[in-house]
Amino acid sequence: MEWKGVLDRYFDYLPVESRKNIVSLSEGNTPLIRARSIEAKLNDDLEVYLKYEGANPTGSFKDRGMTVAVSKAVEKGEKAVICASTGNTSASAAAFAARSGLEAIVVIPEGKIAFGKLSQAMMHGATVVQIEGNFDEALELVLEISNNYPVTLVNSLNPNRIEGQKTASFEIADFLGQAPDYHLLPVGNAGNITAYWKGYKEYSDSGKTTRLPKMTGFQAAGASPIVDGKKVENPETVATAIRIGNPASWEKAENARDESGGMIGKATDDELVEAYRVLADSEGVFCEPASAASVAGLFQMDGTGYFEDGSVLTCTLTGHGLKDPDIAIESSKEPETVGNTVEEVLEVSGL
Ligand code: AN7
């Protein structure tokens, strides 16, 4: 069967009124990959799956929400969309706007978004505005603009974004035939944890599943306002995607945590990079550093008694590793350079 995107697949669960208004890049239907090498490294006896959202058309989970936000904007006859972004939202907004014929304006913190993401927004023809400030300041700015000018906000404060992103839970439950026992994911602006929890609850309410996962979120240690219970004025982390000090969906994330009996923790940059490397090295799965927060959280909580033996875990890997090649190269061993002879290549190849 042809896959025509998350609105087509889960139309009855989503707010778009007419199928003719759907703007889709056939997002969703991303791989759920069993992580046997990671399982083997754990003390606890767990079944671990990776929901690889880097396989979406613009390389991140944002496409699930953007298809709904932009389709709704088209349905309402809007002409332009605007967002603040640490990179992935801007890439996705730019792509869906290009496809629909809407204008896109993206406001980003200067010098703090990964190069791959910047290239996407530029290629899709968005108006890219860099500010001398961080994501939180960019978000305040676009909120004010969208409240006063004819332009639709497509950050996750727009409920249509959350609606679309909840389809990742549906896919996981459809694939496993049940919800997992624990769901782990990175937390930045906290839209995604809100969306997953909504999705799991809706599937449970409709009788498709009979359990709910403990929602287990991880922030970067230098940007962990929810864990520390206070705004972070100058968030800093290698994981630029989640360099956020005042999450828009703060309370909703706490609600997902508390209702599900889960937790929100924090991972240091070293832990993030370690998990990022393990995923690439031993599972063959390349995600961006922020995405590895889910697996960093798994390693951190393994053996502490948090996970019950025999449980099924899903870890969302929110974005593709190719988004941020600079970090990949910086955190890897440098390639050998030798002369172009068989002997010299053999010498460094360990054959
Ligand atoms: C790879 O693009 O906020 O907790 O402006 O790009 O739902 O914010 C990105 C967030 C995790 C955090 N992983 O998700 C943006 C932006 C990746 C991300 C998150 C982001 P939320």
Short mmCIF file of C-alpha atoms and ligand atoms in Angstrom, two decimals:
data_model
loop_
_atom_site.label_atom_id
_atom_site.label_comp_id
_atom_site.label_asym_id
_atom_site.label_seq_id
_atom_site.Cartn_x
_atom_site.Cartn_y
_atom_site.Cartn_z
CA MET A 1 0.00 0.00 0.00
CA GLU A 2 1.31 3.43 -0.90
CA TRP A 3 2.31 5.54 2.12
CA LYS A 4 0.93 9.07 1.74
CA GLY A 5 1.96 10.59 5.04
CA VAL A 6 0.61 10.85 8.57
CA LEU A 7 -2.51 12.89 7.74
CA ASP A 8 -3.63 10.34 5.18
CA ARG A 9 -2.89 7.40 7.49
CA TYR A 10 -4.39 8.83 10.69
CA PHE A 11 -6.88 11.31 9.23
CA ASP A 12 -9.66 10.56 11.75
CA TYR A 13 -7.37 11.42 14.68
CA LEU A 14 -6.23 14.74 13.20
CA PRO A 15 -7.81 18.19 12.86
CA VAL A 16 -7.58 18.81 9.09
CA GLU A 17 -11.10 18.99 7.64
CA SER A 18 -10.61 18.14 3.98
CA ARG A 19 -8.16 15.72 2.44
CA LYS A 20 -7.74 18.11 -0.47
CA ASN A 21 -5.89 20.54 1.80
CA ILE A 22 -3.23 18.03 2.81
CA VAL A 23 0.34 19.21 2.25
CA SER A 24 2.55 16.17 2.71
CA LEU A 25 6.03 14.94 1.95
CA SER A 26 4.99 11.37 2.82
CA GLU A 27 6.44 11.92 6.29
CA GLY A 28 6.12 9.29 9.02
CA ASN A 29 6.24 5.48 8.71
CA THR A 30 9.76 5.68 10.12
CA PRO A 31 11.75 2.58 11.12
CA LEU A 32 11.37 1.02 14.55
CA ILE A 33 14.74 -0.69 14.93
CA ARG A 34 15.53 -3.38 17.53
CA ALA A 35 18.74 -2.38 19.33
CA ARG A 36 20.27 -5.73 20.23
CA SER A 37 23.82 -4.45 20.71
CA ILE A 38 22.60 -1.86 23.18
CA GLU A 39 20.47 -4.46 24.96
CA ALA A 40 23.60 -6.59 25.37
CA LYS A 41 25.43 -3.71 27.08
CA LEU A 42 22.74 -3.23 29.75
CA ASN A 43 22.52 -4.65 33.26
CA ASP A 44 18.73 -4.76 33.10
CA ASP A 45 16.96 -7.29 30.91
CA LEU A 46 15.13 -5.05 28.43
CA GLU A 47 13.77 -5.11 24.88
CA VAL A 48 14.88 -1.84 23.26
CA TYR A 49 13.63 -0.25 20.05
CA LEU A 50 14.81 2.90 18.33
CA LYS A 51 12.18 5.06 16.62
CA TYR A 52 14.39 6.57 13.95
CA GLU A 53 12.84 9.92 13.13
CA GLY A 54 15.88 10.96 11.13
CA ALA A 55 14.27 8.96 8.33
CA ASN A 56 11.62 11.65 7.84
CA PRO A 57 11.81 13.69 4.61
CA THR A 58 13.60 16.68 6.15
CA GLY A 59 15.50 14.45 8.58
CA SER A 60 13.60 15.04 11.82
CA PHE A 61 10.34 14.37 13.69
CA LYS A 62 9.21 17.94 13.02
CA ASP A 63 7.70 16.86 9.67
CA ARG A 64 4.89 15.01 11.47
CA GLY A 65 3.72 18.22 13.09
CA MET A 66 4.52 20.48 10.16
CA THR A 67 2.32 18.57 7.70
CA VAL A 68 -0.65 19.26 9.99
CA ALA A 69 0.28 22.86 10.82
CA VAL A 70 0.84 23.80 7.17
CA SER A 71 -2.21 21.88 5.90
CA LYS A 72 -4.33 23.77 8.44
CA ALA A 73 -2.77 27.06 7.37
CA VAL A 74 -3.72 26.24 3.77
CA GLU A 75 -7.22 25.25 4.87
CA LYS A 76 -7.64 28.63 6.57
CA GLY A 77 -6.30 30.55 3.57
CA GLU A 78 -3.16 31.80 5.35
CA LYS A 79 -0.31 33.22 3.29
CA ALA A 80 2.77 32.91 5.48
CA VAL A 81 4.21 30.94 8.39
CA ILE A 82 6.82 31.93 10.95
CA CYS A 83 8.87 30.05 13.55
CA ALA A 84 11.79 30.38 15.90
CA SER A 85 14.10 27.43 15.73
CA THR A 86 17.18 25.64 16.94
CA GLY A 87 17.29 24.30 13.37
CA ASN A 88 14.98 21.39 12.69
CA THR A 89 11.71 23.30 12.92
CA SER A 90 13.06 25.86 10.46
CA ALA A 91 14.14 23.14 8.01
CA SER A 92 10.75 21.48 8.17
CA ALA A 93 8.72 24.71 8.03
CA ALA A 94 10.75 25.86 5.02
CA ALA A 95 10.18 22.58 3.16
CA PHE A 96 6.43 22.37 3.79
CA ALA A 97 5.98 26.06 3.02
CA ALA A 98 7.86 25.61 -0.26
CA ARG A 99 5.63 22.68 -1.16
CA SER A 100 2.41 24.55 -0.36
CA GLY A 101 3.35 27.89 -1.89
CA LEU A 102 3.25 29.70 1.47
CA GLU A 103 5.99 32.08 2.52
CA ALA A 104 8.18 31.00 5.43
CA ILE A 105 10.09 33.24 7.84
CA VAL A 106 12.48 31.50 10.21
CA VAL A 107 14.21 33.19 13.12
CA ILE A 108 17.29 31.44 14.47
CA PRO A 109 20.04 32.10 17.02
CA GLU A 110 23.08 33.27 15.08
CA GLY A 111 25.88 30.71 14.89
CA LYS A 112 24.05 28.18 17.04
CA ILE A 113 22.28 25.98 14.55
CA ALA A 114 23.84 22.99 12.83
CA PHE A 115 24.98 23.65 9.28
CA GLY A 116 22.82 20.97 7.65
CA LYS A 117 19.70 22.57 9.09
CA LEU A 118 20.68 26.07 8.00
CA SER A 119 21.32 24.78 4.48
CA GLN A 120 17.83 23.28 4.36
CA ALA A 121 16.04 26.49 5.32
CA MET A 122 18.12 28.39 2.76
CA MET A 123 17.57 25.86 -0.03
CA HIS A 124 13.80 25.79 0.47
CA GLY A 125 13.67 29.54 0.02
CA ALA A 126 12.66 30.63 3.50
CA THR A 127 13.49 34.11 4.70
CA VAL A 128 16.18 33.26 7.22
CA VAL A 129 16.69 35.82 9.99
CA GLN A 130 19.54 35.29 12.45
CA ILE A 131 19.29 37.13 15.76
CA GLU A 132 21.91 38.03 18.30
CA GLY A 133 20.16 36.00 20.94
CA ASN A 134 19.16 32.48 21.86
CA PHE A 135 16.19 30.30 20.94
CA ASP A 136 14.08 31.45 23.88
CA GLU A 137 14.46 35.08 22.79
CA ALA A 138 13.69 34.15 19.18
CA LEU A 139 10.50 32.42 20.31
CA GLU A 140 9.31 35.49 22.25
CA LEU A 141 9.96 37.59 19.19
CA VAL A 142 8.01 35.40 16.73
CA LEU A 143 5.13 35.10 19.21
CA GLU A 144 4.81 38.86 19.26
CA ILE A 145 4.99 39.07 15.48
CA SER A 146 2.45 36.29 14.88
CA ASN A 147 0.05 37.92 17.37
CA ASN A 148 0.17 41.24 15.51
CA TYR A 149 0.76 40.46 11.83
CA PRO A 150 -0.89 38.16 9.27
CA VAL A 151 1.45 35.21 9.71
CA THR A 152 0.82 31.82 11.33
CA LEU A 153 3.08 30.56 14.10
CA VAL A 154 4.30 27.00 13.40
CA ASN A 155 6.26 26.39 16.59
CA SER A 156 4.82 23.67 18.83
CA LEU A 157 2.74 26.32 20.64
CA ASN A 158 0.55 25.81 17.58
CA PRO A 159 -1.61 22.85 18.71
CA ASN A 160 -1.67 21.41 15.18
CA ARG A 161 2.04 20.62 15.56
CA ILE A 162 1.36 18.52 18.67
CA GLU A 163 -1.51 16.79 16.89
CA GLY A 164 0.72 15.70 14.03
CA GLN A 165 3.60 14.63 16.26
CA LYS A 166 1.38 12.30 18.30
CA THR A 167 1.27 10.00 15.24
CA ALA A 168 4.69 8.65 16.23
CA SER A 169 3.03 6.97 19.23
CA PHE A 170 0.37 5.53 16.96
CA GLU A 171 3.00 4.03 14.67
CA ILE A 172 4.90 2.50 17.58
CA ALA A 173 1.74 0.95 19.02
CA ASP A 174 0.64 -0.27 15.59
CA PHE A 175 4.04 -1.87 15.03
CA LEU A 176 4.41 -3.48 18.47
CA GLY A 177 0.70 -4.34 18.73
CA GLN A 178 0.82 -2.62 22.12
CA ALA A 179 2.27 0.50 23.73
CA PRO A 180 5.77 0.08 25.20
CA ASP A 181 6.34 0.01 28.97
CA TYR A 182 8.68 3.01 28.85
CA HIS A 183 9.13 5.68 26.22
CA LEU A 184 12.40 7.64 26.26
CA LEU A 185 13.00 10.85 24.35
CA PRO A 186 14.93 14.13 24.37
CA VAL A 187 13.21 17.20 25.81
CA GLY A 188 13.88 20.70 24.52
CA ASN A 189 10.87 22.96 24.05
CA ALA A 190 8.87 19.97 25.36
CA GLY A 191 6.38 19.73 22.50
CA ASN A 192 7.31 16.19 21.58
CA ILE A 193 6.92 14.61 25.02
CA THR A 194 3.53 16.35 25.16
CA ALA A 195 2.60 14.95 21.75
CA TYR A 196 3.71 11.38 22.43
CA TRP A 197 1.78 11.29 25.69
CA LYS A 198 -1.35 12.61 23.97
CA GLY A 199 -0.98 9.96 21.27
CA TYR A 200 -0.52 7.09 23.71
CA LYS A 201 -3.54 8.22 25.72
CA GLU A 202 -5.74 8.53 22.63
CA TYR A 203 -4.81 5.05 21.42
CA SER A 204 -5.50 3.64 24.86
CA ASP A 205 -8.85 5.49 25.07
CA SER A 206 -9.86 4.11 21.68
CA GLY A 207 -9.08 0.56 22.84
CA LYS A 208 -6.13 0.04 20.46
CA THR A 209 -3.76 -0.52 23.39
CA THR A 210 -4.25 -1.65 26.97
CA ARG A 211 -1.32 0.05 28.70
CA LEU A 212 0.44 3.40 28.85
CA PRO A 213 4.21 3.90 28.89
CA LYS A 214 6.12 5.71 31.60
CA MET A 215 7.23 8.87 29.79
CA THR A 216 10.95 9.27 30.33
CA GLY A 217 12.43 12.51 29.06
CA PHE A 218 16.01 13.76 29.06
CA GLN A 219 17.28 17.31 28.80
CA ALA A 220 20.88 18.35 28.26
CA ALA A 221 22.56 19.15 31.59
CA GLY A 222 23.42 22.69 30.43
CA ALA A 223 19.81 23.29 29.42
CA SER A 224 17.70 21.50 32.02
CA PRO A 225 15.09 23.97 33.31
CA ILE A 226 12.44 21.33 33.93
CA VAL A 227 14.76 19.11 35.97
CA ASP A 228 16.14 22.04 37.97
CA GLY A 229 12.78 23.77 38.36
CA LYS A 230 13.95 27.13 37.00
CA LYS A 231 14.53 28.92 33.72
CA VAL A 232 18.06 28.77 32.35
CA GLU A 233 19.10 32.22 31.11
CA ASN A 234 22.10 31.08 29.07
CA PRO A 235 21.60 27.44 28.10
CA GLU A 236 24.70 25.72 26.71
CA THR A 237 25.13 22.25 25.25
CA VAL A 238 26.81 20.46 22.37
CA ALA A 239 23.27 19.35 21.45
CA THR A 240 22.23 22.67 19.88
CA ALA A 241 18.78 21.29 18.99
CA ILE A 242 17.84 21.25 22.68
CA ARG A 243 19.71 24.37 23.75
CA ILE A 244 16.52 25.76 25.31
CA GLY A 245 16.17 27.42 28.71
CA ASN A 246 12.45 28.16 28.95
CA PRO A 247 10.39 25.44 27.27
CA ALA A 248 7.02 26.49 25.84
CA SER A 249 5.34 23.25 26.92
CA TRP A 250 6.99 23.10 30.35
CA GLU A 251 3.81 22.31 32.33
CA LYS A 252 2.55 19.83 29.75
CA ALA A 253 5.84 17.96 29.98
CA GLU A 254 5.56 17.80 33.76
CA ASN A 255 2.03 16.58 33.35
CA ALA A 256 3.11 13.80 30.96
CA ARG A 257 5.83 12.81 33.41
CA ASP A 258 3.55 12.79 36.45
CA GLU A 259 0.46 11.23 34.89
CA SER A 260 2.51 8.41 33.41
CA GLY A 261 4.61 7.81 36.52
CA GLY A 262 7.74 8.56 34.51
CA MET A 263 10.64 10.95 34.98
CA ILE A 264 12.57 13.78 33.35
CA GLY A 265 16.31 13.71 33.87
CA LYS A 266 19.39 15.33 32.44
CA ALA A 267 22.42 14.04 30.56
CA THR A 268 25.80 15.74 30.38
CA ASP A 269 27.39 16.55 27.03
CA ASP A 270 29.82 13.66 27.61
CA GLU A 271 26.93 11.26 28.16
CA LEU A 272 25.16 12.59 25.05
CA VAL A 273 28.23 12.18 22.87
CA GLU A 274 28.91 8.71 24.30
CA ALA A 275 25.36 7.53 23.47
CA TYR A 276 25.61 9.21 20.04
CA ARG A 277 28.80 7.29 19.33
CA VAL A 278 27.46 3.95 20.62
CA LEU A 279 24.40 4.27 18.40
CA ALA A 280 26.53 4.89 15.33
CA ASP A 281 29.29 2.43 16.25
CA SER A 282 27.35 -0.55 17.47
CA GLU A 283 23.88 -0.19 15.98
CA GLY A 284 24.69 1.49 12.65
CA VAL A 285 22.23 4.25 13.47
CA PHE A 286 23.38 7.83 12.94
CA CYS A 287 21.38 10.43 14.83
CA GLU A 288 22.19 13.96 15.90
CA PRO A 289 23.62 14.62 19.40
CA ALA A 290 20.33 15.90 20.88
CA SER A 291 18.57 12.75 19.71
CA ALA A 292 20.98 10.58 21.65
CA ALA A 293 19.52 12.01 24.90
CA SER A 294 17.00 9.16 24.88
CA VAL A 295 19.73 6.50 24.84
CA ALA A 296 21.97 8.48 27.21
CA GLY A 297 18.99 8.38 29.58
CA LEU A 298 18.65 4.64 29.09
CA PHE A 299 22.31 4.08 30.02
CA GLN A 300 21.98 6.42 33.01
CA MET A 301 18.90 4.70 34.44
CA ASP A 302 20.00 1.14 33.60
CA GLY A 303 20.65 -0.85 36.77
CA THR A 304 19.11 1.76 39.08
CA GLY A 305 15.85 -0.11 39.56
CA TYR A 306 13.88 2.37 37.42
CA PHE A 307 13.28 -0.16 34.63
CA GLU A 308 11.47 -3.36 35.45
CA ASP A 309 13.12 -6.45 33.95
CA GLY A 310 11.40 -7.81 30.86
CA SER A 311 10.08 -4.38 29.85
CA VAL A 312 9.74 -3.06 26.31
CA LEU A 313 11.37 0.34 25.76
CA THR A 314 11.17 2.69 22.81
CA CYS A 315 13.74 5.45 22.39
CA THR A 316 13.02 8.24 19.95
CA LEU A 317 15.96 9.37 17.86
CA THR A 318 14.56 12.72 16.82
CA GLY A 319 16.92 13.79 14.02
CA HIS A 320 19.44 12.52 11.48
CA GLY A 321 23.16 12.56 12.19
CA LEU A 322 23.89 14.23 8.85
CA LYS A 323 22.26 17.39 10.17
CA ASP A 324 25.40 18.16 12.16
CA PRO A 325 28.50 16.76 10.44
CA ASP A 326 30.80 19.11 12.38
CA ILE A 327 30.08 17.36 15.69
CA ALA A 328 30.39 13.95 14.05
CA ILE A 329 33.85 14.73 12.74
CA GLU A 330 34.99 16.46 15.93
CA SER A 331 34.00 13.47 18.05
CA SER A 332 35.57 10.84 15.77
CA LYS A 333 39.06 9.57 15.10
CA GLU A 334 40.72 11.45 12.24
CA PRO A 335 41.05 9.47 9.00
CA GLU A 336 44.56 8.30 8.06
CA THR A 337 46.17 9.94 5.04
CA VAL A 338 48.70 7.82 3.14
CA GLY A 339 50.18 7.54 -0.35
CA ASN A 340 48.16 5.87 -3.07
CA THR A 341 49.77 2.45 -2.92
CA VAL A 342 48.30 -0.91 -1.88
CA GLU A 343 51.06 -1.33 0.72
CA GLU A 344 50.38 1.95 2.45
CA VAL A 345 46.60 1.42 2.50
CA LEU A 346 47.14 -2.11 3.86
CA GLU A 347 49.44 -0.83 6.54
CA VAL A 348 46.76 1.37 8.09
CA SER A 349 43.81 -0.98 7.45
CA GLY A 350 44.73 -3.71 9.90
CA LEU A 351 44.27 -6.46 7.28
C1 AN7 B 1 16.70 16.74 17.05
O1 AN7 B 1 13.88 22.93 15.83
O2 AN7 B 1 13.05 23.17 19.16
O3 AN7 B 1 11.12 18.95 23.21
O4 AN7 B 1 13.40 24.69 16.97
O5 AN7 B 1 15.52 19.29 16.89
O6 AN7 B 1 9.66 18.92 21.19
O7 AN7 B 1 11.30 20.77 21.53
C2 AN7 B 1 14.01 21.34 18.07
C3 AN7 B 1 13.88 20.42 19.05
C4 AN7 B 1 14.81 17.02 20.17
C5 AN7 B 1 13.39 18.68 21.25
N1 AN7 B 1 15.59 16.57 19.18
O8 AN7 B 1 12.04 18.49 20.99
C6 AN7 B 1 13.60 23.48 16.89
C7 AN7 B 1 13.51 22.69 18.12
C8 AN7 B 1 15.83 17.31 18.10
C9 AN7 B 1 15.26 18.58 17.99
C10 AN7 B 1 14.23 18.26 20.11
C11 AN7 B 1 14.46 19.09 19.03
P1 AN7 B 1 10.96 19.32 21.78
#
